[in-house]
Coordinates of C-alpha atoms in Angstrom, one line a residue:
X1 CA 0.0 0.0 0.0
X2 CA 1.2 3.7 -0.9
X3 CA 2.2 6.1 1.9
X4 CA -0.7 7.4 3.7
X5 CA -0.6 12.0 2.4
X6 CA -1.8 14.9 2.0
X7 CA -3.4 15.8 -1.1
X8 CA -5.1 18.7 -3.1
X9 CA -8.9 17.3 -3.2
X10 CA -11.7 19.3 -1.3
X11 CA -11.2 19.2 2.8
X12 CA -13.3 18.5 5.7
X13 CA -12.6 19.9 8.7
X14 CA -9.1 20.1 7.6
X15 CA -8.6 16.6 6.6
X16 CA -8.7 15.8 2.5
X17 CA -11.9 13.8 1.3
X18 CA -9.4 11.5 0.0
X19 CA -7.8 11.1 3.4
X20 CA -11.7 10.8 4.9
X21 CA -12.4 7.9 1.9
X22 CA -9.2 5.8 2.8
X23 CA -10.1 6.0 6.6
X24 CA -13.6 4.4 5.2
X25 CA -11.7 1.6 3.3
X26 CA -9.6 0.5 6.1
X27 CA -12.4 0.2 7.8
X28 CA -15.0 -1.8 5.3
X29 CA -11.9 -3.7 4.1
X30 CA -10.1 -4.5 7.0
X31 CA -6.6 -3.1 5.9
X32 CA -4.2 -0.5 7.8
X33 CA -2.6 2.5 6.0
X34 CA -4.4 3.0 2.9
X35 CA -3.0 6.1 1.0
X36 CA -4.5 8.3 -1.7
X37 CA -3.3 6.1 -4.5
X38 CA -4.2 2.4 -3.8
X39 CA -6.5 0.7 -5.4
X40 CA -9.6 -0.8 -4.4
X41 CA -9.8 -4.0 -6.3
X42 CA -6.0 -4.7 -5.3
X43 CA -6.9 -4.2 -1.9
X44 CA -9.8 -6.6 -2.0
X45 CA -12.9 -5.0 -2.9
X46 CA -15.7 -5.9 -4.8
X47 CA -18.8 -4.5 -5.9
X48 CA -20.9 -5.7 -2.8
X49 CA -18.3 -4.1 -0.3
X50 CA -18.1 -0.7 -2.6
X51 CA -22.0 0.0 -1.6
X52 CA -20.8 0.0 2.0
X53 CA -18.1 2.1 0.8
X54 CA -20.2 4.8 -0.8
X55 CA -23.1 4.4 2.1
X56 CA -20.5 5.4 4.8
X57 CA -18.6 7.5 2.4
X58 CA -21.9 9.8 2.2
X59 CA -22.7 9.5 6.1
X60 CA -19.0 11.4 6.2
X61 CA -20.5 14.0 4.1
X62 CA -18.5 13.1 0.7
X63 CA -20.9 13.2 -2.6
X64 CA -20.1 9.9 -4.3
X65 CA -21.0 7.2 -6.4
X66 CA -20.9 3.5 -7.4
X67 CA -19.7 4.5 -11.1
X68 CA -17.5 7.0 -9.7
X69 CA -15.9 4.4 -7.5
X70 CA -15.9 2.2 -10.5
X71 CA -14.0 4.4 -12.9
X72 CA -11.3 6.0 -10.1
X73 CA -10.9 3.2 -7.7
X74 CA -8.3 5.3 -5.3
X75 CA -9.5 7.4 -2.6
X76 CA -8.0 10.8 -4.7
X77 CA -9.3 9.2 -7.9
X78 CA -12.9 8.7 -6.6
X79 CA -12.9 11.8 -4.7
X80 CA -11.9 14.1 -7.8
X81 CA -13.8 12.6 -10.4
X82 CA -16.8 12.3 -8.2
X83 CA -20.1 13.5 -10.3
X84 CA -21.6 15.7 -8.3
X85 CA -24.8 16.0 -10.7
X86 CA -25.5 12.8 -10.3
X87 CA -28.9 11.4 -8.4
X88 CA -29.7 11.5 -5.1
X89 CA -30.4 7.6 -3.6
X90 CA -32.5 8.8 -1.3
X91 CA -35.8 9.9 -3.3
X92 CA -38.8 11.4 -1.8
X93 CA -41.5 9.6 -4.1
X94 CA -44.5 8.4 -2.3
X95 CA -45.1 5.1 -3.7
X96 CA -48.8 4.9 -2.4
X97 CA -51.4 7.2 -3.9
X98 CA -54.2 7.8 -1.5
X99 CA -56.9 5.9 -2.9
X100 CA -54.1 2.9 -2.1
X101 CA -53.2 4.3 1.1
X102 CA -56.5 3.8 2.0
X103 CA -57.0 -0.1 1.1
X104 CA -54.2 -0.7 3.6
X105 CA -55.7 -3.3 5.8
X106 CA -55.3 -3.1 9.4
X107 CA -53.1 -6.0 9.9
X108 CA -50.5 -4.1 8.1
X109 CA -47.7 -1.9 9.1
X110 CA -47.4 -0.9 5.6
X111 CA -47.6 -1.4 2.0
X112 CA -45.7 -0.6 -1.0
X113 CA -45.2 -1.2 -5.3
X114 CA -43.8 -4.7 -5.5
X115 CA -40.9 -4.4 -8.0
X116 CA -40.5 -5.7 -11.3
X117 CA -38.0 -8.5 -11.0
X118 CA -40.3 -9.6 -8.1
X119 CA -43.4 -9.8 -10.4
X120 CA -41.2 -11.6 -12.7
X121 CA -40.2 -14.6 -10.1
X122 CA -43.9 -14.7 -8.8
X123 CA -45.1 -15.1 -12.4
X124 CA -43.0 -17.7 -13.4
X125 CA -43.3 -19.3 -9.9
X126 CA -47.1 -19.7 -10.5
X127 CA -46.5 -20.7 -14.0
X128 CA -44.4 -23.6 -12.7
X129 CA -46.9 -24.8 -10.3
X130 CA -44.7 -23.4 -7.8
X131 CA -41.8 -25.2 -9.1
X132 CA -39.6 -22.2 -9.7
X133 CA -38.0 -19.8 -7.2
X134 CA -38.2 -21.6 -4.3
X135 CA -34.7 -22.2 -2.0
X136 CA -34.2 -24.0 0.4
X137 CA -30.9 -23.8 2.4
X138 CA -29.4 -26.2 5.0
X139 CA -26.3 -25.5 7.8
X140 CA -24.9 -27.5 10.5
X141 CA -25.1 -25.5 13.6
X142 CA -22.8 -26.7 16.8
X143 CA -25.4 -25.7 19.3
X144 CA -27.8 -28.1 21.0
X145 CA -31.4 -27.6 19.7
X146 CA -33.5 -25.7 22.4
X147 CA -36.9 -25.5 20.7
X148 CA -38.1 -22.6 23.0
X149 CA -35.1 -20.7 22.0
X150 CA -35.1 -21.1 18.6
X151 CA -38.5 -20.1 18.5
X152 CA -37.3 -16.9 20.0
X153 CA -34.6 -16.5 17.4
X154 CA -37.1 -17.1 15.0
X155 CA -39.7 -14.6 16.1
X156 CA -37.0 -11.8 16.7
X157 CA -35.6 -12.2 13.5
X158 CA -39.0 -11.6 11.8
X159 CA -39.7 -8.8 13.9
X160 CA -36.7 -7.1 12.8
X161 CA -36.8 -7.4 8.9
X162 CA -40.1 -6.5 7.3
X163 CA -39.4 -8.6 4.2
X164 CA -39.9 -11.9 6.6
X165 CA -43.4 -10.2 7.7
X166 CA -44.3 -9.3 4.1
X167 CA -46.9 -11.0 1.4
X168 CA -47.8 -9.5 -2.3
X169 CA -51.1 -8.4 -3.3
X170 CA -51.6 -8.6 -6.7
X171 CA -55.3 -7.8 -7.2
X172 CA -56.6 -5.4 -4.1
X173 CA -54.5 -2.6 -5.2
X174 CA -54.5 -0.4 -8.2
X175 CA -50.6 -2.3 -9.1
X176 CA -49.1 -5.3 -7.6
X177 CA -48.0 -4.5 -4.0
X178 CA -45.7 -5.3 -1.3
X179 CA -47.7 -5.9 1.9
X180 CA -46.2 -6.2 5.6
X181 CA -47.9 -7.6 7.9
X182 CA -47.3 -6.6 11.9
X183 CA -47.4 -10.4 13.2
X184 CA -47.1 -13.5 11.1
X185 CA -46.5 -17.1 12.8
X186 CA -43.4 -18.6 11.2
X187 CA -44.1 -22.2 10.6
X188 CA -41.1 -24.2 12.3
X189 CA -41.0 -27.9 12.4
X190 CA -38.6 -30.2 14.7
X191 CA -37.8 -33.3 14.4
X192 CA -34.6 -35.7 16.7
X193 CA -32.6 -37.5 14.1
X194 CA -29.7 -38.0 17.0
X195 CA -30.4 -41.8 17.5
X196 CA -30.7 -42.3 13.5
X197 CA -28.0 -44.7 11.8
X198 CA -25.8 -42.4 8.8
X199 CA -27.9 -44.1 6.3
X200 CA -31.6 -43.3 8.0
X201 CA -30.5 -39.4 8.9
X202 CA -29.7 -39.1 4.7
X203 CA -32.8 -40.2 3.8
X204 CA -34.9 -38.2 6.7
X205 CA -32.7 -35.2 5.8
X206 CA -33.5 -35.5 2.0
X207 CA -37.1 -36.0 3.0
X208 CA -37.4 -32.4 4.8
X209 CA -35.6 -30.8 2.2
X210 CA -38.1 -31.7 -0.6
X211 CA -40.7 -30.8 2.1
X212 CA -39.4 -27.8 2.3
X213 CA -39.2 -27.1 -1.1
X214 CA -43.6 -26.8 -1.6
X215 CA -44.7 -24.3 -3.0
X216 CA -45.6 -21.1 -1.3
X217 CA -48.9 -19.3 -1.6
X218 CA -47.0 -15.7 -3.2
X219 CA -50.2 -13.8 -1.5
X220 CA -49.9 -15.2 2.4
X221 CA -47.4 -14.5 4.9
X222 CA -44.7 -15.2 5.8
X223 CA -43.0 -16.2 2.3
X224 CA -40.6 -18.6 4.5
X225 CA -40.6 -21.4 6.9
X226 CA -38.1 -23.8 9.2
X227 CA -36.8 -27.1 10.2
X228 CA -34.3 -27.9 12.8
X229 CA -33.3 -31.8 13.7
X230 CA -31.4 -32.6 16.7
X231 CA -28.4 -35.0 15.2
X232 CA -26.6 -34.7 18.6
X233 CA -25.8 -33.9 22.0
X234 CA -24.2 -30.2 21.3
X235 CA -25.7 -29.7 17.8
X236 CA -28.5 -29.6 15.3
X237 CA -29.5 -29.1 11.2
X238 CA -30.9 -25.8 10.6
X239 CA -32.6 -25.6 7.0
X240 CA -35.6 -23.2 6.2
X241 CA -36.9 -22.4 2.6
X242 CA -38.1 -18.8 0.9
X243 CA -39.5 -17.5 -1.8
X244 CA -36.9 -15.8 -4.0
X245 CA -39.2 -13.1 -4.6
X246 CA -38.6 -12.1 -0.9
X247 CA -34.7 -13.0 -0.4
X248 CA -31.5 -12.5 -2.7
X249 CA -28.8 -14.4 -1.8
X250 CA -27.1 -11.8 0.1
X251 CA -30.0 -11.6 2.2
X252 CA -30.0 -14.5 3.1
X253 CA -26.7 -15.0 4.6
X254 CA -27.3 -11.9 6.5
X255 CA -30.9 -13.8 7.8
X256 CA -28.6 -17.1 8.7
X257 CA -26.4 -15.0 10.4
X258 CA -28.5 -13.3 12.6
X259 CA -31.0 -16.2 13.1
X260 CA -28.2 -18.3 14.3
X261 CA -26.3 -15.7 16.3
X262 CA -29.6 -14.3 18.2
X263 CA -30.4 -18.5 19.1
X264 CA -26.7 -18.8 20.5
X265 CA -27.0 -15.5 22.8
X266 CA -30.3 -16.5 24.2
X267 CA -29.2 -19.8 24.8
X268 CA -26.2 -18.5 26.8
X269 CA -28.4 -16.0 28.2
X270 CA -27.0 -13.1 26.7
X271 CA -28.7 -9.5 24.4
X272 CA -27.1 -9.3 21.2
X273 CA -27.5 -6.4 19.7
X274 CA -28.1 -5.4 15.9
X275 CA -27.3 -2.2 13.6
X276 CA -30.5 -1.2 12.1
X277 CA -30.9 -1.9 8.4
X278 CA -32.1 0.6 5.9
X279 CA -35.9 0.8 4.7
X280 CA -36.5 -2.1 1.9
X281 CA -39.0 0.6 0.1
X282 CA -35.8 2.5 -1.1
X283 CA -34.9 0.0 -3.7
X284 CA -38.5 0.6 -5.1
X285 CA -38.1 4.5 -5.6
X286 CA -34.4 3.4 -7.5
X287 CA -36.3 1.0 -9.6
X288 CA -38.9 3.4 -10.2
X289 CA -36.4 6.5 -11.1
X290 CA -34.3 4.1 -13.4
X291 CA -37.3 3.1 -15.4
X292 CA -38.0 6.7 -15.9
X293 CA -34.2 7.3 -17.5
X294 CA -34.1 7.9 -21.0
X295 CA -30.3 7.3 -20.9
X296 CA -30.7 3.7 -19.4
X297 CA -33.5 2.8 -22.4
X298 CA -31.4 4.5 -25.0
X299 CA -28.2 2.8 -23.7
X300 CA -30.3 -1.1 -23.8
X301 CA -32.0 -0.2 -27.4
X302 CA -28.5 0.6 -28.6
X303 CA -26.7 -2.6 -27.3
X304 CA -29.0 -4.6 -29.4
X305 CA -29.8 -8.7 -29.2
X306 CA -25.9 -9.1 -30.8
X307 CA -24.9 -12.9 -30.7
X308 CA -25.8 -14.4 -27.8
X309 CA -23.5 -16.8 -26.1
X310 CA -25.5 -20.0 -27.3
X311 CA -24.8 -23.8 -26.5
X312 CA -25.0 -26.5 -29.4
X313 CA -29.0 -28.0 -28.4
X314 CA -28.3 -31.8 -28.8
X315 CA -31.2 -32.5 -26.2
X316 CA -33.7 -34.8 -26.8
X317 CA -36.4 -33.9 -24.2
X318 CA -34.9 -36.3 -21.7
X319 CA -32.4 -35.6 -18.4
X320 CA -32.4 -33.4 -15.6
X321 CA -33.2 -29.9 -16.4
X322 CA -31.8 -28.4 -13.8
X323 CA -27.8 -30.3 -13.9
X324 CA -25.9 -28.6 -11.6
X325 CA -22.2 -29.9 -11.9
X326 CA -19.5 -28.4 -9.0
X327 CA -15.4 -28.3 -8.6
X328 CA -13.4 -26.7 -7.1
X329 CA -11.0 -24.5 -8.8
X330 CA -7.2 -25.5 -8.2
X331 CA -5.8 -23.6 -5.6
X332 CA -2.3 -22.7 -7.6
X333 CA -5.0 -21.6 -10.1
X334 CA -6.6 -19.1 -7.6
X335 CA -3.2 -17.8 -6.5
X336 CA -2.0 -16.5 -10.1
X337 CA -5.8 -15.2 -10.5
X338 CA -5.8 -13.1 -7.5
X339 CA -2.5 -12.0 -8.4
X340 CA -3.0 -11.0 -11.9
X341 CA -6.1 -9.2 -10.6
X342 CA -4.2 -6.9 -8.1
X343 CA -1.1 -6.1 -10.7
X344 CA -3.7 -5.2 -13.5
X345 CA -6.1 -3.5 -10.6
X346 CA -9.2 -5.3 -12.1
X347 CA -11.7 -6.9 -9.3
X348 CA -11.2 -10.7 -9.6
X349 CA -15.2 -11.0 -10.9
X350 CA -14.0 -9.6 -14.1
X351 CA -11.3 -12.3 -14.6
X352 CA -13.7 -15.0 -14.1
X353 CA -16.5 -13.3 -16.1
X354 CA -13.7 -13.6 -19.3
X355 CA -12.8 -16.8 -19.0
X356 CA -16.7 -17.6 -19.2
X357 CA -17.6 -15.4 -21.9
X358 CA -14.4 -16.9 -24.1
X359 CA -15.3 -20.4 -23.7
X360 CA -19.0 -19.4 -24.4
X361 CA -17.9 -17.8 -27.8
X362 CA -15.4 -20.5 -28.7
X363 CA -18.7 -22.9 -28.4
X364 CA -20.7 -20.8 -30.2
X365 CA -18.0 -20.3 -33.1
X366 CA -18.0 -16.4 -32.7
X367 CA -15.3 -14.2 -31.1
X368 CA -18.4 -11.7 -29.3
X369 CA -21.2 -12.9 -27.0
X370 CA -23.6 -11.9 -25.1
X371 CA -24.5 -13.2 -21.1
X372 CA -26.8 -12.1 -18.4
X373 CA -25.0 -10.4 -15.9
X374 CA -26.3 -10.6 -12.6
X375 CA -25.8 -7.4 -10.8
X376 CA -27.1 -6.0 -6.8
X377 CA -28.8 -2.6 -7.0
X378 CA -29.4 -2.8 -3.5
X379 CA -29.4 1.3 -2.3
X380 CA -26.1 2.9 -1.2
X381 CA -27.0 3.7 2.1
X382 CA -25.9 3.3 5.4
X383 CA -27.3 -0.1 6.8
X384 CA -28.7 -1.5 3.4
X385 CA -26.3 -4.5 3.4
X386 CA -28.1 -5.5 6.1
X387 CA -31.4 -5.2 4.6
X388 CA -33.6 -8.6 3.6
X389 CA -35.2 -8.3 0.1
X390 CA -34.7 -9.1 -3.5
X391 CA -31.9 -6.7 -5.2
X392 CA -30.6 -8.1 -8.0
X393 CA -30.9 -7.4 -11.8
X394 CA -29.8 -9.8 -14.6
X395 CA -28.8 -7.4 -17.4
X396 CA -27.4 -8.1 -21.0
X397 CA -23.5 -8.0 -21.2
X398 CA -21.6 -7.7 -24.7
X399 CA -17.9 -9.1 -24.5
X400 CA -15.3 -9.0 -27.8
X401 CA -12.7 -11.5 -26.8
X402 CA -11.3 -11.1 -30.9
X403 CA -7.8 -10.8 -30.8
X404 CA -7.2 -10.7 -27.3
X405 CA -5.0 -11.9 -24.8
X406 CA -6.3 -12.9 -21.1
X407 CA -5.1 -10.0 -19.6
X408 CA -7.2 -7.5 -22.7
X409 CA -10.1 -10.1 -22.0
X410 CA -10.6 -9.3 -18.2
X411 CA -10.1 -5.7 -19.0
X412 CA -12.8 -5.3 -21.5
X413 CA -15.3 -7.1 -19.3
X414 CA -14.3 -4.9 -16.4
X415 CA -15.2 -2.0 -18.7
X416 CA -18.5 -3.4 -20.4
X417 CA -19.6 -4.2 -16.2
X418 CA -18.5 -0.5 -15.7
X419 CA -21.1 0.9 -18.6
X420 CA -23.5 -1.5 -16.9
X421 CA -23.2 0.1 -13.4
X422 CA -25.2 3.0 -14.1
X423 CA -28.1 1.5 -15.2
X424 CA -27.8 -1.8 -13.0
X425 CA -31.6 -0.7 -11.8
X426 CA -33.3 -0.7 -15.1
X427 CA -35.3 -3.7 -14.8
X428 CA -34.7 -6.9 -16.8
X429 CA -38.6 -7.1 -17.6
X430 CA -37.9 -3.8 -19.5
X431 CA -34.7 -4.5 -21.2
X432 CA -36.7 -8.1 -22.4
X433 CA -39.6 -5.5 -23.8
X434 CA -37.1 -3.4 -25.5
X435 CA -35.0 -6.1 -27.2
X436 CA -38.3 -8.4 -28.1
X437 CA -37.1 -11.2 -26.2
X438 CA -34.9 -12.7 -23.7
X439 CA -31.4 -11.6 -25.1
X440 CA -29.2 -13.9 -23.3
X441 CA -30.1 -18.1 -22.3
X442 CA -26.6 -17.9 -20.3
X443 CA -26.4 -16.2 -16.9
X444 CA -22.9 -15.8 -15.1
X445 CA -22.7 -14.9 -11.5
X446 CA -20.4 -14.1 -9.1
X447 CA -20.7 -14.3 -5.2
X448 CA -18.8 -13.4 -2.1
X449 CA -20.8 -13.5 0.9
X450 CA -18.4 -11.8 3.6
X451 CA -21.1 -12.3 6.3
X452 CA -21.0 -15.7 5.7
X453 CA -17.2 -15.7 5.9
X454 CA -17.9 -13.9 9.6
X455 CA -20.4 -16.3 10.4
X456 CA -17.8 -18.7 9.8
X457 CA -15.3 -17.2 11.4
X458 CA -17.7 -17.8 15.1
X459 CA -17.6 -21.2 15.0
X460 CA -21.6 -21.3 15.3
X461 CA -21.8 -23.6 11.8
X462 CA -19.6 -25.8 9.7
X463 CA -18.4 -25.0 6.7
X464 CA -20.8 -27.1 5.5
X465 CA -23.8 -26.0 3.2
X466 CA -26.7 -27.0 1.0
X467 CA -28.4 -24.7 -1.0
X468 CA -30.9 -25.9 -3.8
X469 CA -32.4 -23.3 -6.1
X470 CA -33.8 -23.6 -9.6
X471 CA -34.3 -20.6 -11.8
X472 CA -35.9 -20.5 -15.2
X473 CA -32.5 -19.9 -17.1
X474 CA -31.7 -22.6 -18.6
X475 CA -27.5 -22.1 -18.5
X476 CA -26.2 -20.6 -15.4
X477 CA -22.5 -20.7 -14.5
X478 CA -21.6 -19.5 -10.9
X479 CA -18.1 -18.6 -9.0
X480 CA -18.7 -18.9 -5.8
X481 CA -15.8 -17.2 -3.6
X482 CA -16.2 -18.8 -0.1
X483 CA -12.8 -19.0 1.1
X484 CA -13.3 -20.1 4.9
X485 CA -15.7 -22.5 4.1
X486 CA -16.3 -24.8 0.7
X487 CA -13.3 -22.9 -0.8
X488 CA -13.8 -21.0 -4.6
X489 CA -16.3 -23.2 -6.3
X490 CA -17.1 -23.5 -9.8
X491 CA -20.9 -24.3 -10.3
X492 CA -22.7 -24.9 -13.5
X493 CA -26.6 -25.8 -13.8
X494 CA -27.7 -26.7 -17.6
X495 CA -30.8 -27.7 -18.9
X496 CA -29.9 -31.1 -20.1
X497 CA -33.4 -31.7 -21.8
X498 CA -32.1 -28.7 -24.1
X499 CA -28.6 -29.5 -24.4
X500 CA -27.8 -32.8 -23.6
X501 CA -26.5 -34.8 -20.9
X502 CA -23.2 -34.6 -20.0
X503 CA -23.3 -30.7 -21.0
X504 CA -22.6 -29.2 -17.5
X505 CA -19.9 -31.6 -16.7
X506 CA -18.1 -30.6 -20.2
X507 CA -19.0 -27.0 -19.9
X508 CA -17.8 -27.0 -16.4
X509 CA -14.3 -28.5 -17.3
X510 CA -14.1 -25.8 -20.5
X511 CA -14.2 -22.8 -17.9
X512 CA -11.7 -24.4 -15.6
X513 CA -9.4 -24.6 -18.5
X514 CA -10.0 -21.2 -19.4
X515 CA -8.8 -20.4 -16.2
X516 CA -6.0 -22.6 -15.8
X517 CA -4.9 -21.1 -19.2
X518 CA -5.3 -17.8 -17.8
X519 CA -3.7 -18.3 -14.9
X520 CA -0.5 -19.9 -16.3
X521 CA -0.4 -17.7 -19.6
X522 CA -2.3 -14.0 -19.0
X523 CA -0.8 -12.0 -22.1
X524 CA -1.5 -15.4 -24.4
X525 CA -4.8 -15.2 -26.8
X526 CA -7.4 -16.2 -24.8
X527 CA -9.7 -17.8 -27.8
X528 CA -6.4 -20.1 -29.5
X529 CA -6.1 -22.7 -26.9
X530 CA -10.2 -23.0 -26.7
X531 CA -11.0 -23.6 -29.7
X532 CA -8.5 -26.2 -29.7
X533 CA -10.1 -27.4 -26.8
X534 CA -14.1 -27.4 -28.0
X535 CA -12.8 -28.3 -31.5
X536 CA -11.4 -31.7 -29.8
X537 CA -15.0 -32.2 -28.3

């Protein structure tokens, strides 16, 4: 890191902005002595930890954004290019007219516009017979199982976060709405599975987790419900499903934190206390706002369809649709990739995204494609990463790997998620309506839970997990970054009945050898040794 000084940008109370922003990165990072010159993505930051940057960054009193912390991603950078025209986060729309105001039922605490993207998962949901959108997540925790406190875990939790208290109304109203109730009863089952052989606790634990997974009625509260089984003296198997209408996944590793951090300090007797999150309702005035930016429509209708990144369909209606192959990614691997991200100052996501996008166009035979990009719009606020709701956006992203090495690969997807950035809130529903269609069948994803990592870091669970989602896309490829637990993870789900069996094992071992040739060669074309690859298929 650079030596902490002085500099010429604005100052506050006699201290720089730039001095007042690295102060706010040690601290969201964890790192000592950051100077006016480092960089953000060499220090370790990603996109989810730059929206607690800019949150505290504006309760200091400094005017900055997401896409300015993007572009200049050093404390004087950020601080001098900051756009100081740009919107305000925290609109003052009133989202209920009065004639809705007054259909409020009394049960209620209050009501709001569900967003698009939640329409969108309830829609397809229903159109699944329920199928769709609903996760179910399991954890070892190393506590014994006291049902009375777990029930007051449970009930505190709920009271806390609205989104756990909240069911959508999609008739009553004059638009679909958002409506939280004061008291729900969260259903939670037990069961004792600590006399059970190995081979009878699998097949009780596969049982609850298909329980689980029924379908939830979008329009009653609460959208989520819980299972614990004793498997021992000193601990138990937490596992609750939700409708992904009501949780991201972000979310809901903040939920399991808390959930299991409340039970352990009322079991030892003990008041844990909890920063407040920020209002959900925020996210809705965002949406709202972005759908009425001509810039954001303009910049979608000029991307275009372009070639989407496209798998060969050799299905024959037969097979799993939902495949999900896993590996992990070779730890020698990971070392050069984390590297080569600091030298080149490029957020390790980007390096990843590449390697996907390169072995999607080498399958497709095409040097440009087009994925879904999943993205958070979740409000730069103070206290909105701890905030339970749905905040994610899968948006069209246009990579030209033609020509270029690794190292001009990661770059250029760095910049083309850049030019997402500021219009990561237009909603995917619109951006479908624009384009006539669904302009990507490939979704890549990227995930670093830190609060898992924390959660880890207590001891409270294992770094065991089982999380079972399905989604309507029918190719997803995943990095999950989960160092102190499962380790980085590659994860693939195809449609098989589309594509084929054995698709997401094959596609699964073309990305890690996009990475692997990455790793070991960064300035070598990235397409050349691919299409050897696929060609060899």
């Amino acid at each position: 890191m650079s030596e902490t000084a002085t500099d010429e940008s604005p100052q506050q109370g006699g201290i720089s902005d730039a001095a007042v922003l690295a102060r706010v990165w040690e601290e969201i990072l964890g790192v000592d002595g950051v100077g006016p010159d480092d960089d953000f993505f060499s220090l370790g930051g990603d996109s989810l930890l730059a929206v607690q940057v800019v949150g505290a960054a504006k309760e200091r009193g400094l005017r900055l954004t997401l896409l300015d912390l993007f572009k200049n991603p050093t404390p004087r950078g950020a601080c001098t290019g900051s756009t100081t025209g740009a919107q305000d986060e925290a609109a003052s729309e009133e989202l209920l007219t009065p004639e809705d105001r007054a259909l409020v039922p009394d049960s209620a605490e209050a009501a709001y516009p569900a967003t698009r993207l939640q329409l969108g998962l309830i829609y397809e949901n229903l159109l699944s017979g329920g199928r769709l959108y609903i996760d179910v997540v399991s954890r070892a925790v190393t506590l014994p199982l006291d049902p009375s406190v777990l029930r007051q875990a449970v009930d505190r939790v709920t009271r806390r976060h609205p989104m756990l208290r909240t069911r959508f109304d999609l008739t009553t109203f004059s638009e679909p709405m958002q409506v939280v109730e004061r008291d729900v009863d969260v259903p939670v089952e037990l069961a004792d599975w600590s006399d059970l052989g190995p081979a009878a606790k699998a097949e009780r634990y596969d049982e609850v987790m298909r329980s689980l997974h029924a379908p939830f009625d979008p329009e009653q509260a609460p959208l989520w419900r819980v299972h614990a089984a004793r498997t021992g003296p000193s601990e138990f198997q937490l596992a609750y499903a939700f409708h992904h209408a009501a949780l991201d996944g972000w979310s809901e590793t903040v939920l399991a934190s808390e959930l299991i951090r409340l039970y352990a300090a009322v079991l030892r007797g003990e008041n844990l206390e909890l920063p407040e999150p920020a209002p959900a309702e925020e996210y809705v005035r965002l949406e709202r706002a972005a759908l009425r930016d001509d810039a954001s429509r303009r910049f979608f209708e000029d991307l275009g369809t372009g070639p989407a990144a496209t798998l060969p369909e050799r299905g024959d209606g037969t097979g799993d649709p939902y495949r999900k192959a896993t590996a992990r990614i070779p730890d020698d691997d990971i070392r050069r990739i984390q590297r080569l991200g600091a030298e080149w100052g490029i957020p390790v996501k980007s390096l990843y995204l590449a390697a996907d996008c390169a072995v999607q166009a080498a399958l497709a035979g095409t040097t440009e494609v087009t994925v879904g990009l999943t993205v958070s719009g979740r409000p730069e606020t103070v206290g909105s990463e701890l905030t339970l709701g749905l905040f994610l956006n899968t948006l069209p992203l246009r990579l030209d790997v033609a020509g270029a090495s690794w190292h001009t690969a990661a770059r250029r997807a760095f910049e083309a998620e850049n030019g997402l950035l500021g219009h990561r809130r237009f909603p995917d529903a619109e951006v479908r309506a624009l384009l006539d269609g669904v302009p990507f069948p490939t979704v890549f994803n990227y995930v670093h839970f830190h609060v898992r990592d924390r959660l880890l870091d207590t001891g409270l669970v294992t770094a065991d997990e089982d999380l079972r989602d399905t989604s309507s896309f029918p190719v997803r490829v995943e990095v999950i970054d989960d160092p102190r637990g499962r380790g980085r993870l590659l994860e693939v789900v195809v449609d098989e009945t589309r594509y084929g069996r054995g698709t997401a094992e094959e596609l699964l071992q073309h990305v890690l050898s996009a990475l692997h040739q990455m790793a070991e060669g960064p300035e070598e074309p990235a397409l050349a040794g691919l299409l050897e690859r696929v060609g060899s298929r």
